[in-house]
Short mmCIF file of C-alpha atoms in Angstrom, two decimals:
data_model
loop_
_atom_site.label_atom_id
_atom_site.label_comp_id
_atom_site.label_asym_id
_atom_site.label_seq_id
_atom_site.Cartn_x
_atom_site.Cartn_y
_atom_site.Cartn_z
CA MET A 1 -30.22 -5.27 -5.49
CA PRO A 2 -26.85 -6.64 -6.68
CA GLU A 3 -26.23 -10.35 -6.33
CA VAL A 4 -24.37 -11.21 -3.13
CA ARG A 5 -21.16 -13.07 -3.94
CA GLN A 6 -18.19 -14.44 -2.07
CA GLY A 7 -14.93 -12.54 -2.23
CA PRO A 8 -13.33 -13.08 -5.65
CA LEU A 9 -10.31 -14.78 -4.05
CA SER A 10 -12.39 -17.16 -1.98
CA GLY A 11 -10.75 -20.59 -2.11
CA VAL A 12 -7.28 -19.20 -2.90
CA ARG A 13 -4.72 -20.30 -0.33
CA VAL A 14 -1.73 -18.08 0.38
CA LEU A 15 1.37 -18.84 2.43
CA GLU A 16 2.86 -15.56 3.59
CA LEU A 17 6.43 -15.94 4.81
CA ALA A 18 6.80 -13.39 7.58
CA GLY A 19 8.56 -10.14 6.75
CA LEU A 20 8.36 -6.41 7.26
CA ALA A 21 5.49 -4.12 6.28
CA PRO A 22 5.21 -4.51 2.47
CA GLY A 23 4.96 -8.31 2.63
CA PRO A 24 2.13 -8.33 5.18
CA PHE A 25 0.48 -5.52 3.18
CA ALA A 26 0.40 -7.71 0.05
CA GLY A 27 -1.06 -10.55 2.10
CA MET A 28 -3.65 -8.18 3.58
CA MET A 29 -4.74 -7.04 0.13
CA LEU A 30 -5.35 -10.68 -0.84
CA ALA A 31 -7.03 -11.60 2.46
CA ASP A 32 -9.28 -8.53 2.21
CA HIS A 33 -10.84 -10.03 -0.93
CA GLY A 34 -11.37 -13.55 0.30
CA ALA A 35 -8.03 -15.37 0.14
CA GLU A 36 -7.16 -17.73 3.00
CA VAL A 37 -3.82 -16.37 4.17
CA LEU A 38 -1.59 -18.38 6.50
CA ARG A 39 1.30 -16.32 7.86
CA VAL A 40 4.40 -18.41 8.54
CA ASP A 41 6.39 -16.69 11.26
CA ARG A 42 9.34 -17.64 13.45
CA VAL A 43 8.48 -20.09 16.21
CA GLY A 44 9.30 -17.58 18.95
CA ALA A 45 7.19 -14.85 17.36
CA VAL A 46 3.88 -16.70 17.68
CA SER A 47 1.79 -16.36 20.82
CA ASP A 48 -1.73 -17.20 21.93
CA ARG A 49 -2.69 -13.54 21.68
CA PRO A 50 -4.21 -12.43 18.37
CA ARG A 51 -1.96 -10.14 16.35
CA ALA A 52 -3.47 -6.65 16.44
CA ASP A 53 -1.48 -5.38 13.44
CA VAL A 54 -3.89 -3.97 10.84
CA MET A 55 -1.98 -5.71 8.05
CA ASP A 56 -2.44 -9.10 9.71
CA ARG A 57 -6.22 -8.83 9.77
CA GLY A 58 -8.24 -11.78 8.53
CA LYS A 59 -5.22 -14.11 8.57
CA HIS A 60 -4.13 -17.17 10.48
CA THR A 61 -0.59 -17.63 11.72
CA ILE A 62 1.81 -20.38 12.70
CA GLY A 63 5.44 -20.45 13.72
CA LEU A 64 7.80 -22.72 11.77
CA ASP A 65 11.55 -23.22 12.08
CA LEU A 66 12.68 -22.98 8.47
CA LYS A 67 16.32 -23.56 9.46
CA SER A 68 15.52 -27.15 10.41
CA PRO A 69 15.05 -29.99 7.89
CA GLU A 70 11.74 -30.85 9.53
CA GLY A 71 10.50 -27.28 9.18
CA VAL A 72 11.44 -27.18 5.50
CA THR A 73 9.66 -30.49 4.90
CA ALA A 74 6.57 -29.13 6.66
CA LEU A 75 6.60 -25.97 4.56
CA LYS A 76 6.81 -28.02 1.37
CA GLU A 77 3.75 -29.96 2.48
CA LEU A 78 1.89 -26.72 3.14
CA ALA A 79 2.99 -25.43 -0.28
CA ARG A 80 1.67 -28.59 -1.90
CA HIS A 81 -1.81 -27.49 -0.80
CA ALA A 82 -1.34 -23.76 -1.47
CA ASP A 83 -1.95 -21.56 -4.48
CA VAL A 84 0.46 -18.74 -3.63
CA VAL A 85 3.63 -18.21 -1.63
CA LEU A 86 4.75 -14.69 -0.71
CA GLU A 87 8.48 -14.52 0.00
CA VAL A 88 10.37 -11.36 1.02
CA PHE A 89 13.94 -12.55 1.68
CA ARG A 90 17.09 -11.23 0.04
CA PRO A 91 17.93 -13.02 -3.23
CA GLY A 92 19.35 -16.46 -2.61
CA VAL A 93 18.15 -16.86 0.99
CA ALA A 94 15.11 -18.99 0.12
CA GLU A 95 17.26 -21.22 -2.11
CA ARG A 96 19.78 -21.76 0.69
CA LEU A 97 16.93 -22.75 3.00
CA GLY A 98 15.63 -25.20 0.40
CA ILE A 99 12.33 -23.36 -0.14
CA GLY A 100 13.06 -21.43 -3.33
CA PRO A 101 10.83 -21.51 -6.40
CA ALA A 102 12.40 -24.65 -7.86
CA ASP A 103 12.08 -26.47 -4.52
CA LEU A 104 8.40 -25.64 -4.11
CA HIS A 105 7.47 -26.05 -7.78
CA ALA A 106 8.85 -29.58 -7.51
CA VAL A 107 5.97 -30.40 -5.16
CA ASN A 108 3.34 -28.11 -6.74
CA GLU A 109 3.74 -26.91 -10.33
CA ARG A 110 0.59 -24.78 -10.00
CA LEU A 111 2.13 -22.72 -7.22
CA ILE A 112 2.55 -18.99 -7.77
CA TYR A 113 5.76 -17.90 -6.09
CA GLY A 114 5.70 -14.16 -5.38
CA ARG A 115 9.06 -12.64 -4.51
CA MET A 116 9.44 -9.08 -3.27
CA THR A 117 12.70 -7.25 -2.69
CA GLY A 118 13.89 -3.69 -2.89
CA TRP A 119 16.33 -4.08 -5.77
CA GLY A 120 14.95 -7.17 -7.53
CA GLN A 121 16.35 -10.66 -7.98
CA ASP A 122 19.30 -9.57 -10.13
CA GLY A 123 21.45 -6.56 -10.91
CA PRO A 124 24.50 -5.06 -9.14
CA LEU A 125 22.51 -3.97 -6.08
CA ALA A 126 20.41 -7.13 -5.69
CA SER A 127 22.34 -8.53 -2.73
CA THR A 128 22.78 -5.24 -0.89
CA ALA A 129 20.65 -3.78 1.90
CA GLY A 130 18.31 -0.87 1.37
CA HIS A 131 15.13 0.84 2.47
CA ASP A 132 12.26 2.65 0.79
CA ILE A 133 14.24 5.90 0.62
CA ASP A 134 17.04 4.14 -1.27
CA TYR A 135 14.73 2.47 -3.78
CA ILE A 136 12.86 5.65 -4.64
CA ALA A 137 16.17 7.51 -4.84
CA VAL A 138 17.62 5.15 -7.45
CA SER A 139 14.31 5.02 -9.37
CA GLY A 140 14.50 8.79 -9.90
CA VAL A 141 11.28 9.34 -7.98
CA LEU A 142 12.79 10.98 -4.90
CA SER A 143 14.43 13.68 -7.00
CA MET A 144 10.93 14.89 -7.94
CA LEU A 145 9.59 15.30 -4.39
CA GLY A 146 9.94 18.37 -2.23
CA HIS A 147 9.75 22.15 -2.24
CA GLU A 148 11.65 24.39 -4.61
CA GLY A 149 15.22 25.02 -3.52
CA GLU A 150 15.04 22.47 -0.72
CA ARG A 151 16.28 18.92 -0.26
CA PRO A 152 14.26 16.04 -1.74
CA THR A 153 11.56 15.01 0.74
CA PRO A 154 10.69 11.30 1.11
CA PRO A 155 6.92 10.70 1.57
CA MET A 156 7.41 8.31 4.51
CA ASN A 157 7.68 4.80 3.03
CA ILE A 158 4.55 4.84 0.91
CA LEU A 159 5.94 4.89 -2.63
CA GLY A 160 8.62 2.20 -2.33
CA ASP A 161 7.44 -0.21 0.33
CA PHE A 162 3.68 -0.12 -0.04
CA ALA A 163 2.70 1.16 -3.50
CA GLY A 164 5.80 0.06 -5.38
CA GLY A 165 6.30 -3.11 -3.36
CA GLY A 166 3.35 -4.69 -1.56
CA LEU A 167 0.66 -3.47 -3.93
CA MET A 168 2.66 -4.50 -7.02
CA LEU A 169 3.27 -7.92 -5.53
CA ALA A 170 -0.45 -8.41 -4.92
CA TYR A 171 -1.14 -7.23 -8.48
CA GLY A 172 1.41 -9.71 -9.82
CA VAL A 173 -0.28 -12.52 -7.91
CA LEU A 174 -3.62 -11.65 -9.50
CA LEU A 175 -2.03 -11.66 -12.97
CA ALA A 176 -0.48 -15.05 -12.32
CA LEU A 177 -3.72 -16.50 -10.95
CA PHE A 178 -5.53 -15.30 -14.06
CA GLU A 179 -2.89 -16.80 -16.33
CA ARG A 180 -2.95 -20.11 -14.46
CA GLU A 181 -6.58 -20.56 -15.45
CA ARG A 182 -5.33 -20.97 -19.04
CA THR A 183 -1.99 -22.68 -18.55
CA GLY A 184 -2.52 -24.79 -15.44
CA VAL A 185 0.92 -23.88 -14.11
CA GLY A 186 2.24 -21.23 -11.78
CA ARG A 187 5.07 -18.79 -12.26
CA VAL A 188 7.61 -16.75 -10.30
CA ILE A 189 6.95 -13.04 -9.70
CA ASP A 190 9.93 -10.71 -9.28
CA ALA A 191 8.41 -7.62 -7.60
CA ALA A 192 11.12 -5.01 -7.01
CA MET A 193 10.33 -1.81 -5.17
CA VAL A 194 12.68 0.18 -7.40
CA ASP A 195 10.67 -1.01 -10.44
CA GLY A 196 7.33 -0.39 -8.77
CA ALA A 197 8.23 3.14 -7.71
CA ALA A 198 9.41 3.94 -11.24
CA ILE A 199 6.22 2.76 -12.93
CA LEU A 200 4.10 4.80 -10.53
CA PHE A 201 5.82 7.88 -11.97
CA SER A 202 5.27 6.93 -15.62
CA MET A 203 3.46 10.17 -16.42
CA PHE A 204 6.24 12.28 -14.94
CA TYR A 205 9.06 10.49 -16.76
CA GLN A 206 7.29 11.41 -19.98
CA ALA A 207 6.67 14.97 -18.81
CA VAL A 208 10.33 15.54 -17.91
CA GLN A 209 11.60 14.15 -21.21
CA SER A 210 9.18 16.28 -23.22
CA GLY A 211 10.21 19.44 -21.38
CA HIS A 212 6.84 19.91 -19.69
CA TRP A 213 8.11 19.35 -16.14
CA GLY A 214 10.75 21.41 -14.43
CA PRO A 215 12.79 21.12 -11.21
CA ARG A 216 10.99 19.85 -8.12
CA GLY A 217 8.65 22.29 -6.43
CA THR A 218 8.17 24.46 -9.51
CA ASN A 219 5.36 22.60 -11.27
CA LEU A 220 1.60 22.46 -11.24
CA LEU A 221 1.24 19.37 -9.01
CA ASP A 222 4.28 19.50 -6.71
CA THR A 223 3.46 22.63 -4.65
CA GLY A 224 5.00 24.89 -7.27
CA ALA A 225 1.61 26.32 -8.20
CA PRO A 226 -0.28 28.31 -5.54
CA GLN A 227 -3.56 26.81 -6.77
CA TYR A 228 -2.35 23.33 -5.71
CA ASP A 229 -0.89 23.61 -2.23
CA THR A 230 -1.72 23.77 1.47
CA TYR A 231 -2.29 26.91 3.53
CA GLU A 232 -2.18 27.53 7.27
CA THR A 233 -5.33 28.77 8.96
CA ALA A 234 -5.75 31.14 11.89
CA ASP A 235 -5.78 28.27 14.39
CA GLY A 236 -2.60 26.63 13.12
CA GLU A 237 -4.44 24.01 11.05
CA HIS A 238 -4.32 23.72 7.27
CA MET A 239 -6.51 23.71 4.17
CA ALA A 240 -5.67 21.84 0.96
CA VAL A 241 -6.28 23.73 -2.28
CA GLY A 242 -6.66 21.85 -5.56
CA ALA A 243 -8.40 24.49 -7.67
CA LEU A 244 -6.61 23.65 -10.92
CA GLU A 245 -9.34 24.10 -13.53
CA PRO A 246 -10.68 27.62 -14.19
CA GLN A 247 -14.21 26.84 -12.99
CA PHE A 248 -12.94 25.48 -9.68
CA TRP A 249 -10.62 28.44 -9.25
CA GLU A 250 -13.47 30.86 -9.86
CA ALA A 251 -15.60 29.02 -7.32
CA MET A 252 -12.83 29.25 -4.72
CA VAL A 253 -11.92 32.89 -5.12
CA GLY A 254 -15.58 33.83 -5.41
CA LEU A 255 -16.41 32.25 -2.07
CA MET A 256 -13.34 33.87 -0.52
CA GLY A 257 -14.38 37.24 -1.92
CA LEU A 258 -11.01 37.79 -3.57
CA THR A 259 -10.61 40.24 -6.45
CA ASP A 260 -7.69 41.82 -8.30
CA LEU A 261 -5.56 38.70 -7.86
CA PRO A 262 -2.28 38.19 -9.73
CA ASP A 263 -2.68 36.13 -12.92
CA ARG A 264 -2.42 32.48 -11.96
CA ASN A 265 -1.49 31.57 -15.55
CA ASP A 266 1.65 33.68 -15.32
CA ARG A 267 4.30 31.71 -13.44
CA ALA A 268 6.15 34.91 -12.67
CA GLN A 269 3.10 35.93 -10.61
CA TRP A 270 2.96 32.71 -8.56
CA PRO A 271 4.95 34.07 -5.57
CA ALA A 272 2.69 37.09 -5.29
CA LEU A 273 -0.44 34.98 -5.65
CA ARG A 274 0.78 32.53 -3.01
CA ALA A 275 1.47 35.38 -0.62
CA ARG A 276 -2.05 36.72 -1.12
CA LEU A 277 -3.64 33.31 -0.50
CA THR A 278 -1.42 32.72 2.52
CA GLU A 279 -2.55 36.00 4.02
CA GLU A 280 -6.21 35.29 3.33
CA PHE A 281 -6.28 31.74 4.69
CA GLY A 282 -4.59 32.99 7.83
CA LYS A 283 -7.59 35.18 8.66
CA ARG A 284 -10.02 32.36 9.57
CA THR A 285 -9.93 29.07 11.41
CA ARG A 286 -10.05 25.75 9.61
CA ALA A 287 -13.62 25.17 10.81
CA GLU A 288 -14.68 28.51 9.36
CA TRP A 289 -13.10 27.68 6.00
CA GLU A 290 -14.72 24.24 6.05
CA ALA A 291 -18.12 25.81 6.56
CA LEU A 292 -17.50 28.31 3.77
CA PHE A 293 -16.48 25.71 1.18
CA GLU A 294 -18.87 22.95 2.22
CA GLY A 295 -20.82 21.57 -0.74
CA SER A 296 -18.98 23.71 -3.28
CA ASP A 297 -16.88 22.79 -6.33
CA ALA A 298 -13.97 24.89 -5.11
CA CYS A 299 -11.76 21.82 -4.56
CA VAL A 300 -10.72 23.06 -1.11
CA SER A 301 -10.62 20.57 1.77
CA PRO A 302 -9.48 20.51 5.39
CA VAL A 303 -6.23 18.69 6.13
CA LEU A 304 -7.46 16.15 8.67
CA SER A 305 -5.48 14.11 11.14
CA MET A 306 -5.88 10.36 10.86
CA ALA A 307 -8.17 10.37 13.89
CA GLU A 308 -10.28 13.15 12.38
CA ALA A 309 -10.49 11.34 9.03
CA ALA A 310 -12.29 8.40 10.61
CA ALA A 311 -14.95 10.77 11.98
CA HIS A 312 -15.45 12.89 8.87
CA PRO A 313 -19.09 12.79 7.71
CA HIS A 314 -18.22 11.57 4.21
CA ASN A 315 -16.07 8.73 5.51
CA VAL A 316 -18.68 7.86 8.12
CA ALA A 317 -21.42 7.74 5.48
CA ARG A 318 -19.38 5.40 3.31
CA GLY A 319 -18.16 3.30 6.22
CA SER A 320 -14.57 3.95 5.17
CA PHE A 321 -13.20 3.06 8.60
CA VAL A 322 -14.16 0.42 11.13
CA GLN A 323 -13.13 -0.43 14.67
CA VAL A 324 -11.63 -3.89 15.10
CA GLY A 325 -10.54 -4.83 18.60
CA GLY A 326 -10.21 -1.19 19.56
CA VAL A 327 -8.04 -0.39 16.52
CA THR A 328 -9.24 1.82 13.65
CA HIS A 329 -8.94 0.10 10.27
CA PRO A 330 -9.44 1.46 6.76
CA VAL A 331 -11.91 -0.89 5.07
CA PRO A 332 -10.80 -3.09 2.15
CA ALA A 333 -10.35 -1.29 -1.16
CA PRO A 334 -11.37 -1.27 -3.90
CA ARG A 335 -14.98 -2.08 -3.09
CA LEU A 336 -16.56 -4.91 -5.04
CA LEU A 337 -20.27 -4.26 -4.87
CA GLY A 338 -22.35 -7.25 -3.91
CA THR A 339 -19.53 -8.86 -1.92
CA PRO A 340 -20.10 -9.16 1.83
CA GLY A 341 -17.55 -7.64 4.17
CA GLN A 342 -14.48 -9.78 4.84
CA ASP A 343 -13.29 -10.95 8.24
CA LEU A 344 -11.06 -8.20 9.60
CA SER A 345 -10.39 -9.80 12.97
CA PRO A 346 -6.78 -9.94 14.19
CA ALA A 347 -4.63 -12.84 13.00
CA THR A 348 -5.09 -15.93 15.15
CA ARG A 349 -3.08 -19.11 15.55
CA LEU A 350 -4.11 -21.95 13.28
CA THR A 351 -4.01 -25.08 15.40
CA ASP A 352 -5.40 -27.57 12.88
CA LEU A 353 -3.25 -27.88 9.77
CA SER A 354 -4.85 -31.04 8.41
CA ASP A 355 -6.56 -29.11 5.61
CA TRP A 356 -3.13 -27.81 4.64
CA GLY A 357 -1.67 -31.31 4.37
CA LEU A 358 -0.17 -31.71 7.84
CA PRO A 359 -2.00 -34.47 9.75
CA ARG A 360 -2.62 -33.79 13.40
CA GLU A 361 -0.16 -36.47 14.48
CA GLU A 362 2.63 -34.97 12.39
CA ALA A 363 1.82 -31.46 13.63
CA ASP A 364 1.92 -32.67 17.25
CA LYS A 365 5.29 -34.26 16.63
CA LEU A 366 6.69 -31.04 15.18
CA ARG A 367 5.33 -29.04 18.11
CA ASP A 368 7.02 -31.42 20.55
CA MET A 369 10.29 -30.88 18.66
CA GLY A 370 9.92 -27.10 18.88
CA VAL A 371 9.75 -26.83 15.07
CA LEU A 372 6.10 -25.75 14.90
CA ALA A 373 4.22 -23.26 17.04
#
């Protein structure tokens, strides 16, 4: 039996300044592994009801008026007792409020100040607005996504906001925490979604420059190849095919009973091969294909809805999803064996801030002033 340990971030205190999805996601990633995360929201946004947002799980929350001198003073006191601050404002906003890196490092030199924006803290676009689609467009990533001959297709806001933004910010925090063990001082993290999206595509930048990757939708991994695509079934559902290697391809076509197929290694034959697979997958329902491929190495899987994913036998066996307050949550990842499950309950108001440096009398005074909720 592995030794049971606390979460690796147990004892780490994080102030998460409220923002849109990627900021809370970074805070969730830290809270999922033991950090004590205090979300600092607007006064009017805090209620007595627990926040049911998945990304606010395991956190506490307060409301604080950061446009008032008293609110800024209170935040500095909280920062004095924190290890990390997560800030998601446009460049310059935190400085104008008096809570920028220099302001907070003046009260706590060990503080790690994590900043996340779309464009970064400098550069011609730094002060302009944008969204995930803009960041992945300028990073070059969006140009790679979509079907041949069609417009680029943004994959919701996964690559910029979450993977390139929130996840990179959480990673930066871990790097800075590790470094602080040697240096004793914190540092500022500049996590830009445009940078994060670009580094996620490192392999493809190299492939394009070496001539091994063509226009979008014509390559092995971007739906160009018929052996790596989705196919509609007789009941209007879909199967995902990832039979790239020869042994997996042979397993797939063998189970399907297909012979005399066009050569999959000849790109000129890809349209004909895709047409043949499309015809064949359309002859049976998704459930029938699932039963046929179950337990095989064909690399063929059903395309499940999010509700179906939570009930899939593999995910059930691993406990990959849990119900929290009637809401389905994916469990924390990656899994650190020997660590007990973290608290995934909805974010609740923190009414006693004395451990964070605000005595009860001072907190009561700020509440009476409408500065603290």
